[in-house]
Short mmCIF file of C-alpha atoms and ligand atoms in Angstrom, two decimals:
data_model
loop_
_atom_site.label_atom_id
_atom_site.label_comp_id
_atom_site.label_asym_id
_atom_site.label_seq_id
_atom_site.Cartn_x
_atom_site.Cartn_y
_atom_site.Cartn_z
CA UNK A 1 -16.76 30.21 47.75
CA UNK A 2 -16.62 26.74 49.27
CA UNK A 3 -19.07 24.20 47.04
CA UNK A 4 -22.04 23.80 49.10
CA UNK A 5 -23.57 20.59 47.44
CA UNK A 6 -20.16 18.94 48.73
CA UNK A 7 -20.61 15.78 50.76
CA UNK A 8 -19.53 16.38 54.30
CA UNK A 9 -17.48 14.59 56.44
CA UNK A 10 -18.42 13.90 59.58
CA UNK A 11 -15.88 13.99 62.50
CA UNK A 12 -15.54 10.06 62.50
CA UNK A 13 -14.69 10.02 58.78
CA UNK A 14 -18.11 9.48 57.18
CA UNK A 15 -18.93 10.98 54.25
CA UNK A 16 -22.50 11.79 54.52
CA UNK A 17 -24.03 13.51 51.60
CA UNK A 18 -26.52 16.38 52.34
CA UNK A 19 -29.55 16.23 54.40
CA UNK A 20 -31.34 19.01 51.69
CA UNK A 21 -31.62 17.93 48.13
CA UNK A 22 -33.81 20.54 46.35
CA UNK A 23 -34.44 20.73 42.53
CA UNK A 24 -35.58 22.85 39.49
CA UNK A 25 -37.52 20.53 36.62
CA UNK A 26 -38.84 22.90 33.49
CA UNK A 27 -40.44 21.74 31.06
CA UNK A 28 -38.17 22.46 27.41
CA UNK A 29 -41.38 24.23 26.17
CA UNK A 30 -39.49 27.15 25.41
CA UNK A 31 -36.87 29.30 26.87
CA UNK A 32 -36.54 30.65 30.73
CA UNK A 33 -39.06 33.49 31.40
CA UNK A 34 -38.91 35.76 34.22
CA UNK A 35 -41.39 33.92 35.45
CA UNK A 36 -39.68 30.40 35.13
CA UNK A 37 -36.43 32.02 36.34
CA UNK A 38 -38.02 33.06 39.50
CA UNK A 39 -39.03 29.90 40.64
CA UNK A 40 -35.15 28.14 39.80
CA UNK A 41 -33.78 30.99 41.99
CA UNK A 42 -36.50 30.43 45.06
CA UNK A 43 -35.37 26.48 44.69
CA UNK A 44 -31.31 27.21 44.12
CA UNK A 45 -31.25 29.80 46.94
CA UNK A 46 -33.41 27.40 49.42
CA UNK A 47 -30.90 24.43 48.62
CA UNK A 48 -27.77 26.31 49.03
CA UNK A 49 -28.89 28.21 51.91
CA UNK A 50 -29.08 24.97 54.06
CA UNK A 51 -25.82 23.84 52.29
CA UNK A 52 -27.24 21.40 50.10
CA UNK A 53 -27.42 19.83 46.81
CA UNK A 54 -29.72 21.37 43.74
CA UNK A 55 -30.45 19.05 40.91
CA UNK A 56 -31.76 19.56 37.60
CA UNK A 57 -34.02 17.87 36.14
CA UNK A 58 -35.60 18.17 32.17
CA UNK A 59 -39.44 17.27 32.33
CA UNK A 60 -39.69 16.25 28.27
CA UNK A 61 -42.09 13.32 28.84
CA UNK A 62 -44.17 15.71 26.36
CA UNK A 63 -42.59 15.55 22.91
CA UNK A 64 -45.92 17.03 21.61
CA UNK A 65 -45.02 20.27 24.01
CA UNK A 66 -41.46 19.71 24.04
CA UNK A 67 -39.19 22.77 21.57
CA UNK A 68 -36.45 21.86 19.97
CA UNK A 69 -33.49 23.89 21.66
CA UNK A 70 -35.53 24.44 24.15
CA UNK A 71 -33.37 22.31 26.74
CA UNK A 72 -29.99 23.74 26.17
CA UNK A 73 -30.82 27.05 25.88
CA UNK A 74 -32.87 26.32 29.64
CA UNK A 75 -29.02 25.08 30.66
CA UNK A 76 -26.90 27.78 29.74
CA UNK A 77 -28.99 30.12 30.53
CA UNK A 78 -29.11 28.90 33.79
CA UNK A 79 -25.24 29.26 33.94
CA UNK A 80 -25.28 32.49 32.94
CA UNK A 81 -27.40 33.60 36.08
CA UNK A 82 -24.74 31.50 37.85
CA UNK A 83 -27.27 28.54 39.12
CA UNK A 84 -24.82 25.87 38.91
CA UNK A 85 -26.10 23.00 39.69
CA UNK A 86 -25.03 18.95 41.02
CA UNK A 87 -24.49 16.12 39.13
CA UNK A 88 -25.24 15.61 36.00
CA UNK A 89 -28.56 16.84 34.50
CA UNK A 90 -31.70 14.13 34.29
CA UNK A 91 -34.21 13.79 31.36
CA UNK A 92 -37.22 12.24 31.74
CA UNK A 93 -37.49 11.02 28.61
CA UNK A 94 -34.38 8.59 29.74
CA UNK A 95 -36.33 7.28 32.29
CA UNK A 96 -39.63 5.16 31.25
CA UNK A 97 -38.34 2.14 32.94
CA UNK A 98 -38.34 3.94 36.07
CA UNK A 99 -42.27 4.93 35.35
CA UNK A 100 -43.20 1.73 34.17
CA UNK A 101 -42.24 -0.32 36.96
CA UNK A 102 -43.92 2.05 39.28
CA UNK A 103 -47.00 1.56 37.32
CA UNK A 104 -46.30 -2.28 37.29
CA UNK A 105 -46.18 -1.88 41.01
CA UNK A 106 -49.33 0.45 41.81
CA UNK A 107 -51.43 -2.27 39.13
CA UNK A 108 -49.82 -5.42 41.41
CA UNK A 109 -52.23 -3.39 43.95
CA UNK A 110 -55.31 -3.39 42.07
CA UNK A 111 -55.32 0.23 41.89
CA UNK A 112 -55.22 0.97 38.12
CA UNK A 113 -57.70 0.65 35.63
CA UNK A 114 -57.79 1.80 32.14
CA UNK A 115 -59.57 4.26 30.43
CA UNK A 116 -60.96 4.64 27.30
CA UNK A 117 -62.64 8.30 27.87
CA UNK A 118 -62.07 10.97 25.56
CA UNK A 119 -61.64 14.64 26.41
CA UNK A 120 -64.50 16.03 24.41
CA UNK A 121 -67.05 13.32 25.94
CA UNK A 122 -65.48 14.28 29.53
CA UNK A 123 -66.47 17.98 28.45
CA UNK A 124 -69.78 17.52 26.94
CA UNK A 125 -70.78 15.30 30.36
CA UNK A 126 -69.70 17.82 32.37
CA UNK A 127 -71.35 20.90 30.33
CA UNK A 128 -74.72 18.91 31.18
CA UNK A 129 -73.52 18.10 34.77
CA UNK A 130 -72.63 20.86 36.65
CA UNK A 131 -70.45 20.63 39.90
CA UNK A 132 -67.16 20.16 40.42
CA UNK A 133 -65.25 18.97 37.29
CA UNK A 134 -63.71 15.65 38.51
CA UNK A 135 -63.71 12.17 36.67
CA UNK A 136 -67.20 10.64 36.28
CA UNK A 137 -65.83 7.03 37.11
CA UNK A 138 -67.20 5.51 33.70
CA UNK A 139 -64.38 3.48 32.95
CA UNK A 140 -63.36 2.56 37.14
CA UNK A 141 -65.94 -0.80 36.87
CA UNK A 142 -65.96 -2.02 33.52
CA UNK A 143 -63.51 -4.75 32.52
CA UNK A 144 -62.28 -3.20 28.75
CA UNK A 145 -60.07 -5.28 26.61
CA UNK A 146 -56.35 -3.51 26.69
CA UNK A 147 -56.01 -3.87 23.48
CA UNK A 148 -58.41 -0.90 22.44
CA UNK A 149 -56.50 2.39 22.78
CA UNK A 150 -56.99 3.54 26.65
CA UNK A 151 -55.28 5.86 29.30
CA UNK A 152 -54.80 4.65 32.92
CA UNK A 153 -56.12 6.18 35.93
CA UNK A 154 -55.69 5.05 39.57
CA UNK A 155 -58.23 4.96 41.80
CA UNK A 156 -58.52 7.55 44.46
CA UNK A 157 -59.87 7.17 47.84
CA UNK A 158 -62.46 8.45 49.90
CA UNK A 159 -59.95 9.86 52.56
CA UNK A 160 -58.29 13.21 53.15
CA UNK A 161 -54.53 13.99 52.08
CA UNK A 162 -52.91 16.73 54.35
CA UNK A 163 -49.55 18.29 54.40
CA UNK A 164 -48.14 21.72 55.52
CA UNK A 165 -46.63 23.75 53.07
CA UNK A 166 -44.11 26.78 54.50
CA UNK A 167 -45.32 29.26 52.85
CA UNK A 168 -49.00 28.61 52.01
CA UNK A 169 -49.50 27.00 55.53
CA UNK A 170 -51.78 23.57 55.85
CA UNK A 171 -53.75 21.67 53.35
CA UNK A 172 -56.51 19.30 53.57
CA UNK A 173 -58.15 17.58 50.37
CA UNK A 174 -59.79 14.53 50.10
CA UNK A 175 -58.76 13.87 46.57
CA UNK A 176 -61.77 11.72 45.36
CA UNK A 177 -64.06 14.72 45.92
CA UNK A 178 -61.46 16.87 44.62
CA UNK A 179 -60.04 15.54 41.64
CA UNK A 180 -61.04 12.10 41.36
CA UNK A 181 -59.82 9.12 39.58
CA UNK A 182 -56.53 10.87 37.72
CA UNK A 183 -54.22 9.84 34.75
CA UNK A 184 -51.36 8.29 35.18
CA UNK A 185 -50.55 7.00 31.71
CA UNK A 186 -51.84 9.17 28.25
CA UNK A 187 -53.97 7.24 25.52
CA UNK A 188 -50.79 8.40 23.58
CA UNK A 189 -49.09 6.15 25.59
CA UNK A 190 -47.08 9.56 27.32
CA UNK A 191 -46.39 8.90 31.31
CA UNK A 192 -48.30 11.42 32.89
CA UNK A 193 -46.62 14.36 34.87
CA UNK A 194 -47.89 13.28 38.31
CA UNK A 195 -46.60 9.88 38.64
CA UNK A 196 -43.19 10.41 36.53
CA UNK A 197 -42.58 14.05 39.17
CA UNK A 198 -43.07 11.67 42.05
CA UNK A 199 -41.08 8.43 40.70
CA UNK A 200 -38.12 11.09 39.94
CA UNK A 201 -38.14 13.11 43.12
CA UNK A 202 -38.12 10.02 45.06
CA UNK A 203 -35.01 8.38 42.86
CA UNK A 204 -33.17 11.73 43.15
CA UNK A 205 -33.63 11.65 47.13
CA UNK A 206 -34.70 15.11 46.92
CA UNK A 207 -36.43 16.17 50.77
CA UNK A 208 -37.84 19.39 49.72
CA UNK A 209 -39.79 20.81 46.16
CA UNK A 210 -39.94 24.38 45.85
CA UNK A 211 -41.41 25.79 43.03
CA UNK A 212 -44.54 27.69 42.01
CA UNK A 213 -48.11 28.18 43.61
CA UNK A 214 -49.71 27.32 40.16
CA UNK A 215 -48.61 23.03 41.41
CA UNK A 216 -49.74 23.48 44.82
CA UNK A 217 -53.01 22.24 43.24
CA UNK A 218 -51.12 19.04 42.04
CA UNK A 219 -49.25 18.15 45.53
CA UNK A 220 -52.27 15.84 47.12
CA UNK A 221 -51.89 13.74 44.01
CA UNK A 222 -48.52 13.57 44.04
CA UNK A 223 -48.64 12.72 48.24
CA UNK A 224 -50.97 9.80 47.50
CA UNK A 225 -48.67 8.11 44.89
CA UNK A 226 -45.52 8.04 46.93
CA UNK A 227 -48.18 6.99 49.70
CA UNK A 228 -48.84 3.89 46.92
CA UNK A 229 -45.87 3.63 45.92
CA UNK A 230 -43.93 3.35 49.48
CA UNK A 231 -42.01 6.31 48.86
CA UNK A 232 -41.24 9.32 51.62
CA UNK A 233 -43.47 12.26 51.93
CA UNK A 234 -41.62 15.46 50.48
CA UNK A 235 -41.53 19.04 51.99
CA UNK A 236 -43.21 21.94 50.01
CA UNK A 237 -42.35 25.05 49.58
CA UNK A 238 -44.69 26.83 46.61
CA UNK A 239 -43.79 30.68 46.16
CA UNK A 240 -45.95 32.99 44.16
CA UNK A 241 -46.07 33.24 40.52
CA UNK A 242 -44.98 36.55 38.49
CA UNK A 243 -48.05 37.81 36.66
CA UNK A 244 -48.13 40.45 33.48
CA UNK A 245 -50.15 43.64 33.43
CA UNK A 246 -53.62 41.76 33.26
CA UNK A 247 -52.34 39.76 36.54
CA UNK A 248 -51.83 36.42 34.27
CA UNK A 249 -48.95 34.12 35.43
CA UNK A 250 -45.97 34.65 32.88
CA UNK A 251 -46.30 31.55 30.41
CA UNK A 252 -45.10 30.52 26.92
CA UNK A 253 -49.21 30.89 26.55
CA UNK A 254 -49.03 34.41 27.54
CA UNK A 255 -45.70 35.45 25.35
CA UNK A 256 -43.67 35.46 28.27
CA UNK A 257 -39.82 37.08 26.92
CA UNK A 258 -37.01 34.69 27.46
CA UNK A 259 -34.65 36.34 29.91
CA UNK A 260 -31.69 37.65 28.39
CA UNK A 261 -28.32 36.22 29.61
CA UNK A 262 -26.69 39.09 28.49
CA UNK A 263 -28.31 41.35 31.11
CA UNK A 264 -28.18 38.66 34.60
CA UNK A 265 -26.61 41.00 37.03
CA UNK A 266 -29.55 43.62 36.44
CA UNK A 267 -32.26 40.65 36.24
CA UNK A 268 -31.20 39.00 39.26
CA UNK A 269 -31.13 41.85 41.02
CA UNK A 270 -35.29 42.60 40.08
CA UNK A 271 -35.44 38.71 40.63
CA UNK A 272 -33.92 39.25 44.63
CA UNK A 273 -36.52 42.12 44.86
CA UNK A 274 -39.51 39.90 43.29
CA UNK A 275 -38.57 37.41 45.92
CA UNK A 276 -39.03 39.51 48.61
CA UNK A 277 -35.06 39.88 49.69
CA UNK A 278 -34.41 43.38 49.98
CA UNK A 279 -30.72 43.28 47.95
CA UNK A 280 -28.76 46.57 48.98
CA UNK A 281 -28.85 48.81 45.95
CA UNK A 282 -25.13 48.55 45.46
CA UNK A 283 -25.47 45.01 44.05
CA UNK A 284 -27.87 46.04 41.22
CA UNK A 285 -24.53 45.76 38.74
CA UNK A 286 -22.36 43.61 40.66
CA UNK A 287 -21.25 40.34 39.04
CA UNK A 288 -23.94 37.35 39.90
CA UNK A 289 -21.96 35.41 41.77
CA UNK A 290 -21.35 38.39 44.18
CA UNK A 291 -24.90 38.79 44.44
CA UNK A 292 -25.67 35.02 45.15
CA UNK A 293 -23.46 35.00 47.81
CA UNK A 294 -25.41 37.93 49.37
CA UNK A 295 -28.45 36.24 48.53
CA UNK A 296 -27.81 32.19 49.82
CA UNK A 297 -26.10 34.06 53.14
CA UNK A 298 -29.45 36.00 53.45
CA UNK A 299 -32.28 34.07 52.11
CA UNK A 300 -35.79 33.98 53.76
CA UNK A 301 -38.75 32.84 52.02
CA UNK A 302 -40.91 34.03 54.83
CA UNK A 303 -41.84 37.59 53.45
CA UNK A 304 -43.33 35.14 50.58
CA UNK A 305 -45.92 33.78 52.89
CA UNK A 306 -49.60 33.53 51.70
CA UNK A 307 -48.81 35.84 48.46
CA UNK A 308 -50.31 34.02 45.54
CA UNK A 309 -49.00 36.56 42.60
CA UNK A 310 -46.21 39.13 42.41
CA UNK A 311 -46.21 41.69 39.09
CA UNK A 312 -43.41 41.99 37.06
N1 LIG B 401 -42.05 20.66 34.75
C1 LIG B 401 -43.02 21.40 35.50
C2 LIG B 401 -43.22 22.75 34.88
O1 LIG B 401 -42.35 23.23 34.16
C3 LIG B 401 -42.60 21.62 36.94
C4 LIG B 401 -42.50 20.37 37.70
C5 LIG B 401 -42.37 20.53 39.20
O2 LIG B 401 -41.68 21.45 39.67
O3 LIG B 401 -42.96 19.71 39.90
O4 LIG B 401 -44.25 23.35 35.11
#
């Protein structure tokens, strides 16, 4: 099979690398579920389909979260389902600069402030204020010395965020309302998910995220920082999640089983099904890269459309 995150070369000589950079970025919490697996095969399949690059990427920002082992048993378990992927693999956790200077750049804009909140006074306010349970702005207008222990938040605005996603259609928020003022940097000093997925998407050029419904929630926030930050809208793509017996998402929470690399052909073939693909039968044992090949030459995400769960 020809490499399909090979740079191209156009008729006048120019290599041109791919127009479609997709990506898969778990979190080393634990090994690959089903459910985890599901959404790196809806993102490899995607990439390769439109012949282009797939990236991996290690979210440990988290070392409170992060397992050790976690991480390389993520990778070669990945390789065993035969999800090869480009270049070499990124870790967040090499990459603070990157987060720092972006929050350098969003505070040269007035639009941090920090935040000396704590979780259980956020909860008790909002047990006595019912509504929707967005930050109360406490901190937004005070001017707090930096050198008590804070978090920082950036200001939202008053204004709605909109983007289509291909599967789940259009969405409208206006994230004040919606989420309010959100953190960008822990009181533990950890870079927040939000502003280090959007600093890393944008330095790995990737065009399109595909991953699971359970971030669609997430995406507004993550549209108004590269709107801050000067950085190119992405495409979306969120796919349904795999939910248990009692219709919860598969989750190291919810004792989730790692997949077993031992058994890929038969649990990419349940995978292709779970996606929607209709595999012939006859592929159930075949080898995985046989069935990938089917599987990039007939991927459609569209029989995906406007499903929020999928059982196991
Ligand atoms: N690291 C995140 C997770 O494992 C996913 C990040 C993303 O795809 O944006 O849930």
């Amino acid at each position: 099979m020809q490499d399909p995150g090979r740079n191209s070369r156009k008729a006048d000589g120019v290599i041109t690398p791919p127009d479609y950079i997709g990506r898969f970025a778990p979190s080393p919490t634990g090994p690959l579920h089903l459910g985890s697996l599901y959404a790196a095969l809806a993102s490899y399949l995607q990439a390769r389909s439109k012949k282009g690059k797939w990236l991996l990427r290690i979210d440990d920002l988290d070392s409170f979260r992060n397992v050790p082992g976690a991480s390389d048993s993520i990778l070669k378990t990945l390789e065993a389902y035969g999800l090869h992927w480009d270049h070499d693999v990124v870790y967040q956790s090499q990459q603070i600069e990157l987060y720092n200077s972006a929050l350098e750049q969003l505070h040269q804009q007035q639009l941090l402030f920090p935040c000396i909140c704590t979780r259980k006074g956020l909860i008790k306010y909002h047990q006595k204020n019912p509504g929707p349970a967005i930050y109360p702005g406490f901190c937004r207008n005070k001017s707090l010395s930096e050198n008590q222990p804070h978090a920082l938040r950036i200001k939202t605005e008053n204004s709605e965020i909109t983007f289509t996603d291909q599967l789940q259609g259009g969405v409208i928020e206006n994230l004040q309302q919606v989420h309010g003022d959100f953190i960008l940097k822990r009181k533990d000093q950890v870079i927040a998910y939000q502003l280090a997925v959007v600093v890393d998407d944008h330095t790995q050029r990737i065009t399109e995220v595909v991953r699971g419904i359970d971030l669609l929630d997430s995406t507004t926030r993550q549209i108004y920082l590269q709107q801050k930050l000067g950085f190119k809208q992405l495409h979306y793509l969120h796919i349904p999640v795999i939910v248990d017996k009692q219709g919860c998402k598969l989750s190291k929470q919810t004792f989730a089983a790692a997949v077993d690399p031992k058994s890929a052909s038969s649990t990419l073939h349940k995978l292709l099904i779970l996606l929607k693909q209709s595999p012939p039968d006859e592929l159930n044992k075949a080898p995985v890269a046989q069935q990938l090949d089917w599987a990039i030459e007939n991927w459609n995400p569209n029989p995906l459309k406007k499903i929020r769960a999928i059982s196991q």
